[in-house]
Short mmCIF file of C-alpha atoms in Angstrom, two decimals:
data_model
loop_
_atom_site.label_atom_id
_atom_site.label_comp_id
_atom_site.label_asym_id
_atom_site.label_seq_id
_atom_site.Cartn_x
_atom_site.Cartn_y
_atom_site.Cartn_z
CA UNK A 1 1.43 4.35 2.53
CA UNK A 2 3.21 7.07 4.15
CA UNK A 3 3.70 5.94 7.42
CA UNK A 4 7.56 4.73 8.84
CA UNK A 5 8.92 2.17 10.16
CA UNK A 6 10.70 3.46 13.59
CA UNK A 7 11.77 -0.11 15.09
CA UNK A 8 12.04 -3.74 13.58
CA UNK A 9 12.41 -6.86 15.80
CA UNK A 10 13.68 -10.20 14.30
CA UNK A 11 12.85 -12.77 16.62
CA UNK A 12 13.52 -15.99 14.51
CA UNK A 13 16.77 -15.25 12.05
CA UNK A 14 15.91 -18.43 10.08
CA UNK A 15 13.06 -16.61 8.74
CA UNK A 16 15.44 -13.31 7.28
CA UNK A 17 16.60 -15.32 4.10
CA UNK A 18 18.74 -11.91 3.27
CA UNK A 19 21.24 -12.09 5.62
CA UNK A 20 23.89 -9.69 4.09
CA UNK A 21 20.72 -7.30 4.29
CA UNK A 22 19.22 -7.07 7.60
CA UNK A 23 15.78 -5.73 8.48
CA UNK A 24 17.38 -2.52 10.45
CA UNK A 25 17.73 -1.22 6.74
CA UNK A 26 14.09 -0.53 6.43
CA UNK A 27 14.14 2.01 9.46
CA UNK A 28 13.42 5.55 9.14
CA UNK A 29 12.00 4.38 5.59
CA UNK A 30 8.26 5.41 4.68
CA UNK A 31 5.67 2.83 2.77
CA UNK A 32 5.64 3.96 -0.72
CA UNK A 33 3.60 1.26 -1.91
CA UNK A 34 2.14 -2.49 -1.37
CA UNK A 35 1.62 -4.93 -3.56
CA UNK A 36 0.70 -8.75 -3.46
CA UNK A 37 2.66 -11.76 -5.44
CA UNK A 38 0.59 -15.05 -5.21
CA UNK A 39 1.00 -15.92 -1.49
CA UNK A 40 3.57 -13.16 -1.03
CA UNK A 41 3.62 -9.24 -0.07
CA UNK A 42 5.84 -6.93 -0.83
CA UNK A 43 6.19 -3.14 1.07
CA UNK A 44 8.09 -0.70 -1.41
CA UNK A 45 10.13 1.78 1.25
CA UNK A 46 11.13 4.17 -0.47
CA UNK A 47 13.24 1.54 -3.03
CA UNK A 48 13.96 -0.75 -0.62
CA UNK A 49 11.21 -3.67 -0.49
CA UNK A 50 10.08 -6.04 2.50
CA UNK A 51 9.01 -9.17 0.85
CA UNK A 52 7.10 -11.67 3.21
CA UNK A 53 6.45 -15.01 1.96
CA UNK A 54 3.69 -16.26 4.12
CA UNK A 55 4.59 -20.17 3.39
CA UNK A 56 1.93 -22.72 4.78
CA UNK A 57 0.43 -20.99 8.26
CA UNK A 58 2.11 -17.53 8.18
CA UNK A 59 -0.37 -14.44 9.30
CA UNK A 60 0.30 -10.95 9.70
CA UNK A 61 -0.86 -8.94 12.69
CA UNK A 62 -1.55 -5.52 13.63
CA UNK A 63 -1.74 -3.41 16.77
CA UNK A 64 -3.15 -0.17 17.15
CA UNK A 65 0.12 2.20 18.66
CA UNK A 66 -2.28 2.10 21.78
CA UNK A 67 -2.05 -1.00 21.76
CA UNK A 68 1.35 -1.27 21.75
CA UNK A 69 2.19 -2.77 25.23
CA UNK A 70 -0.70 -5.74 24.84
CA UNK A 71 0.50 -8.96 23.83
CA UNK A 72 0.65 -10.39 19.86
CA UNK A 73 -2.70 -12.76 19.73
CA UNK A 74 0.11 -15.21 18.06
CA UNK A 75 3.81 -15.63 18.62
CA UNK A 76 5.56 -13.22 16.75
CA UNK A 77 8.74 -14.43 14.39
CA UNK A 78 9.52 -10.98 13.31
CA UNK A 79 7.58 -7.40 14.26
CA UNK A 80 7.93 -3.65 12.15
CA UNK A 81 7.03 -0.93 14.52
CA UNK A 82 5.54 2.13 12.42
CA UNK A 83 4.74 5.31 13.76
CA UNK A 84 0.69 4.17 13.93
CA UNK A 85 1.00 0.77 15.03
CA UNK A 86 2.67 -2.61 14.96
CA UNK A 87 2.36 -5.21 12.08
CA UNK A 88 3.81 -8.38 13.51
CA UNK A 89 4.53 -11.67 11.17
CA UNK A 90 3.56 -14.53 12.96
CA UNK A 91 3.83 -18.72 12.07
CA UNK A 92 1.44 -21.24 13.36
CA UNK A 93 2.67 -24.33 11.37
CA UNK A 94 4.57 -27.48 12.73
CA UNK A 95 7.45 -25.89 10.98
CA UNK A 96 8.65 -22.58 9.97
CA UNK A 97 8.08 -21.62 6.28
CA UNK A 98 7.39 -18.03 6.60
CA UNK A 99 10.19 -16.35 4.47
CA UNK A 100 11.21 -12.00 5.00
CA UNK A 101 13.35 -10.36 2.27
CA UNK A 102 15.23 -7.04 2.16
CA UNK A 103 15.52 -6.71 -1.87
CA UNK A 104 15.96 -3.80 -4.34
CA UNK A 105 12.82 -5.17 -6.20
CA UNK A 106 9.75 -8.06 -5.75
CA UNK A 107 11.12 -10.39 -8.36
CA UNK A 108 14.54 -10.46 -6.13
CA UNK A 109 12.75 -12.80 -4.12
CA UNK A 110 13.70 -16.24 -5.59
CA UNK A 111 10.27 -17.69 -5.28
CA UNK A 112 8.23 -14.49 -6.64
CA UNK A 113 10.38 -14.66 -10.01
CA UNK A 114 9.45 -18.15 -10.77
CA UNK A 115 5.90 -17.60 -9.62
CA UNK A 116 3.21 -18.88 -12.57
CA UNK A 117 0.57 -16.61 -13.50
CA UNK A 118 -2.01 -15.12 -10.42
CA UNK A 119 -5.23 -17.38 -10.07
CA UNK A 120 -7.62 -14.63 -9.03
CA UNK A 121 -6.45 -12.32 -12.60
CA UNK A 122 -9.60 -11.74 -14.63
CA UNK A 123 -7.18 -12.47 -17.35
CA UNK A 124 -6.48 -16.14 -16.45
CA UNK A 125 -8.86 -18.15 -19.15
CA UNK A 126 -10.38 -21.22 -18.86
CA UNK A 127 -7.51 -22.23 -22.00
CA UNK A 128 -4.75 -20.84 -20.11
CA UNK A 129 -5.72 -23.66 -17.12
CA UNK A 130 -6.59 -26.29 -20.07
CA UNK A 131 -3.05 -26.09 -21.21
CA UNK A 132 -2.17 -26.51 -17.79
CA UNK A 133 -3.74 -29.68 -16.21
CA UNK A 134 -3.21 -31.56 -20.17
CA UNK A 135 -0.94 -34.25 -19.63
CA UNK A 136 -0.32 -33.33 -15.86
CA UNK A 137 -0.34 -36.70 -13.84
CA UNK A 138 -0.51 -35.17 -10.80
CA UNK A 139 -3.40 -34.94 -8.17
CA UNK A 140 -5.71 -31.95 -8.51
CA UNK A 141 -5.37 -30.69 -5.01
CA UNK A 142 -0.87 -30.37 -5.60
CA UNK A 143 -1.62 -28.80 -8.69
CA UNK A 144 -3.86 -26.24 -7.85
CA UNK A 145 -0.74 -25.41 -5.06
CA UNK A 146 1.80 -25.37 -7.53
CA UNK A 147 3.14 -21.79 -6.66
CA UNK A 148 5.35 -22.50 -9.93
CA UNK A 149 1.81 -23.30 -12.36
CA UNK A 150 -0.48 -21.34 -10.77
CA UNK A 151 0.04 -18.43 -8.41
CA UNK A 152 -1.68 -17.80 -4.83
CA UNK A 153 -3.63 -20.55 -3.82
CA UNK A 154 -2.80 -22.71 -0.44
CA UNK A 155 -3.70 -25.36 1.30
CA UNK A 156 -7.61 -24.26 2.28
CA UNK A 157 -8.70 -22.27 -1.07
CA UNK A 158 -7.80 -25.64 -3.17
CA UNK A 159 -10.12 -27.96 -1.10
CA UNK A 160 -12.84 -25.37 -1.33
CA UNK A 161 -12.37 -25.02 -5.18
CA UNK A 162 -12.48 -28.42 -5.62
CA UNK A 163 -15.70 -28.47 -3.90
CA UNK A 164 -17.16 -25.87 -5.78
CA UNK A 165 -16.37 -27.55 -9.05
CA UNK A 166 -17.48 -31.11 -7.49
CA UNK A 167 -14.15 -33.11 -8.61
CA UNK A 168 -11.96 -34.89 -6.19
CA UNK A 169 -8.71 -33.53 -5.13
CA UNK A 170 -7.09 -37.09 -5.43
CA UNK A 171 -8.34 -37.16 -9.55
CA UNK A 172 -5.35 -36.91 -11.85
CA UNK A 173 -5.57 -33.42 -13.85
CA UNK A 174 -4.36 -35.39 -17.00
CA UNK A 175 -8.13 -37.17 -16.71
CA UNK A 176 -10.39 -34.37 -16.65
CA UNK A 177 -13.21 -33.95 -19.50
CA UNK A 178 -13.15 -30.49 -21.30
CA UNK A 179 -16.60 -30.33 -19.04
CA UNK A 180 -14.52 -30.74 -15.99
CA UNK A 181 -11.99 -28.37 -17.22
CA UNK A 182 -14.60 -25.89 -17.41
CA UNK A 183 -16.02 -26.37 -14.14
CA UNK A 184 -12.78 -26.33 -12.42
CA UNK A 185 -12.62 -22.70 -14.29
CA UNK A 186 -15.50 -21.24 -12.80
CA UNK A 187 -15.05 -22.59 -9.51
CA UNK A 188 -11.61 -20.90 -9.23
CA UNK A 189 -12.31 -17.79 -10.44
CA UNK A 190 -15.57 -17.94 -8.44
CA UNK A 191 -14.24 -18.99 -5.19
CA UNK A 192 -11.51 -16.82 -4.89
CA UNK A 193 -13.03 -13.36 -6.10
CA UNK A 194 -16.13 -14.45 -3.41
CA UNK A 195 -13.26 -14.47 -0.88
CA UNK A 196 -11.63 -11.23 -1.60
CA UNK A 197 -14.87 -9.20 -1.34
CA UNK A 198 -15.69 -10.93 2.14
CA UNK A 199 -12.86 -9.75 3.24
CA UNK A 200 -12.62 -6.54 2.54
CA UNK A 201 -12.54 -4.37 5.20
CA UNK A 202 -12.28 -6.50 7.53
CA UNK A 203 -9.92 -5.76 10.38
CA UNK A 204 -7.07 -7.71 10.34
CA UNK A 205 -7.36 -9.13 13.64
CA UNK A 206 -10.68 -10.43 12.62
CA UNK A 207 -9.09 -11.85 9.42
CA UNK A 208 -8.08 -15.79 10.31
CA UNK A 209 -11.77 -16.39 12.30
CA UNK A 210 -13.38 -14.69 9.13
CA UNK A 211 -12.09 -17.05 7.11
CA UNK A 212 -12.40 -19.80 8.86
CA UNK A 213 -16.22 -19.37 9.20
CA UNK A 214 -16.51 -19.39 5.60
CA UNK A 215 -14.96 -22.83 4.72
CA UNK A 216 -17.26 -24.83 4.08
CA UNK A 217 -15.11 -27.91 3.68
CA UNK A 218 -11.80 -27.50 4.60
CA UNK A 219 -11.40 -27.85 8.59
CA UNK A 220 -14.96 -29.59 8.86
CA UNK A 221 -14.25 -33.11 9.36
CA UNK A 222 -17.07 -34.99 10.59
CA UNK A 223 -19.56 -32.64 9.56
CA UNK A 224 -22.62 -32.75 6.89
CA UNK A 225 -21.98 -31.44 3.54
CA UNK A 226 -23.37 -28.26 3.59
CA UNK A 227 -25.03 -29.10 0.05
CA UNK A 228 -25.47 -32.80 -0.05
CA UNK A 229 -25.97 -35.84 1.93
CA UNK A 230 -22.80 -36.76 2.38
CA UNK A 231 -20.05 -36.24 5.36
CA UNK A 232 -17.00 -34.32 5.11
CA UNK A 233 -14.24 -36.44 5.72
CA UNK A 234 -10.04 -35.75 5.32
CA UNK A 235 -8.33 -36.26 2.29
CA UNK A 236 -6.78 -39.33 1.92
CA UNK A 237 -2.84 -38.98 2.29
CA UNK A 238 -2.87 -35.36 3.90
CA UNK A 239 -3.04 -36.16 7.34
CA UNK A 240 -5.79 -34.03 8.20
CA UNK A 241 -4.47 -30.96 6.37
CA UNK A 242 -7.63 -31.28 3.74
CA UNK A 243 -10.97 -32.21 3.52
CA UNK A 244 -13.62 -33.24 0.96
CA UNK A 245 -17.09 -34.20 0.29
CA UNK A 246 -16.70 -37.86 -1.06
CA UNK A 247 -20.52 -38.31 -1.91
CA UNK A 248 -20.30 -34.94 -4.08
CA UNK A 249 -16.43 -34.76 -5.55
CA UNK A 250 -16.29 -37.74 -7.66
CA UNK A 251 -12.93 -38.70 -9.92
CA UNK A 252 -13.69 -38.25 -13.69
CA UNK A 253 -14.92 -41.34 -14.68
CA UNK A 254 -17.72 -40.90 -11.84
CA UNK A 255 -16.40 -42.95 -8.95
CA UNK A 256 -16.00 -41.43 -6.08
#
């Protein structure tokens, strides 16, 4: 907060979704504010907001102004020089779904105003998810990403969840047991508050291996379950994208 943005660089357009409003508006603008929406951030400038969707495999970057003439760790789609530094947006997936807004307020972004409530609010109660996954015939790990149902989890949080909780992320959320309901509760709350605190203060360039180390499914194919006997293996249908325990996450009725 407080600092300006001097230069901006766009280097894929198909990620500026505001194309009557280009990113040269937020020069000469200080940071009056930050603020996070699910998987989305949003810079307040002075009344004129930056809102970065980070999709699938987005990142954000930062470089010390020292720093300034070393190369991104990651190819950069769009960079914001300040006056202390560089904060680059970067995209690692197979395709591009990292999304950059100039809007006169968050909920201008189309996919922040339909955005369900935030996973990680000490407010979300175990009834609140109840009344969500009743009657939902849809697989546990596409729920729990359901921007729309429940705000800011992605691809890696869900499979860790769904460890924590021991359910499989192919069971149906119509067929969980109020016990399973509750379980599912905890681990989400549990999981995701255990992951902000890790993190912070952690540089940002130290952010992605930081988080990566902690997994302790998700991106360990082939490994032992770190609490069981079992082997992690991918989730069936996501072509690698998730992994579970099948000896510990069992479908309601106690099959694996």
């Amino acid at each position: 907060v407080g600092h300006i943005v001097r230069e901006v660089d766009l280097v894929e357009g198909r990620a500026l979704k505001t194309r009557a409003r280009p990113l040269t508006e937020l020069i000469g603008r200080p940071v009056t504010g930050a603020t996070r929406h699910g998987k989305h951030l949003d810079l307040d400038l002075d009344g004129v907001h930056l809102g970065i969707g980070f999709g699938r495999a987005g990142w954000a970057t930062w470089r010390e102004s020292s720093d300034a003439d070393v190369e991104a760790p990651a190819p950069e789609i769009a960079r914001f020089v300040f006056d202390h530094g560089i904060l680059g947006i970067t995209d690692a997936g197979d395709w591009l779904s990292v999304q950059l807004h100039v809007v006169d307020a968050p909920d201008d972004v189309p996919a922040v105003a339909k955005l369900g409530p935030d996973a990680i609010d000490p407010g979300y109660s175990r009834e609140m998810l109840a009344e969500v996954v009743r009657g939902r015939r849809k697989q546990l790990k596409a729920l729990l990403q359901e921007q729309e149902t429940l705000a800011g989890i992605g691809n890696a949080y869900s499979d860790e969840i769904l460890y924590a909780a021991r359910l499989s992320p192919v069971a149906h959320a119509s067929a969980l047991s109020e016990d399973d309901i509750t379980r599912l509760h905890l681990a989400l709350h549990d999981t995701l508050t255990a992951a902000v605190l890790a993190r912070r203060g952690v540089p940002i360039s130290e952010q992605k291996a930081a988080k990566v180390a902690s997994m302790r499914v998700h991106g360990r194919t082939g490994e032992p379950c770190p609490e069981g006997d079992g082997v992690i293996e991918d989730i069936p249908g996501t072509k690698g994208a998730g992994q579970w325990c099948p000896s510990c996450q069992v479908l309601p009725d106690g099959s694996a």
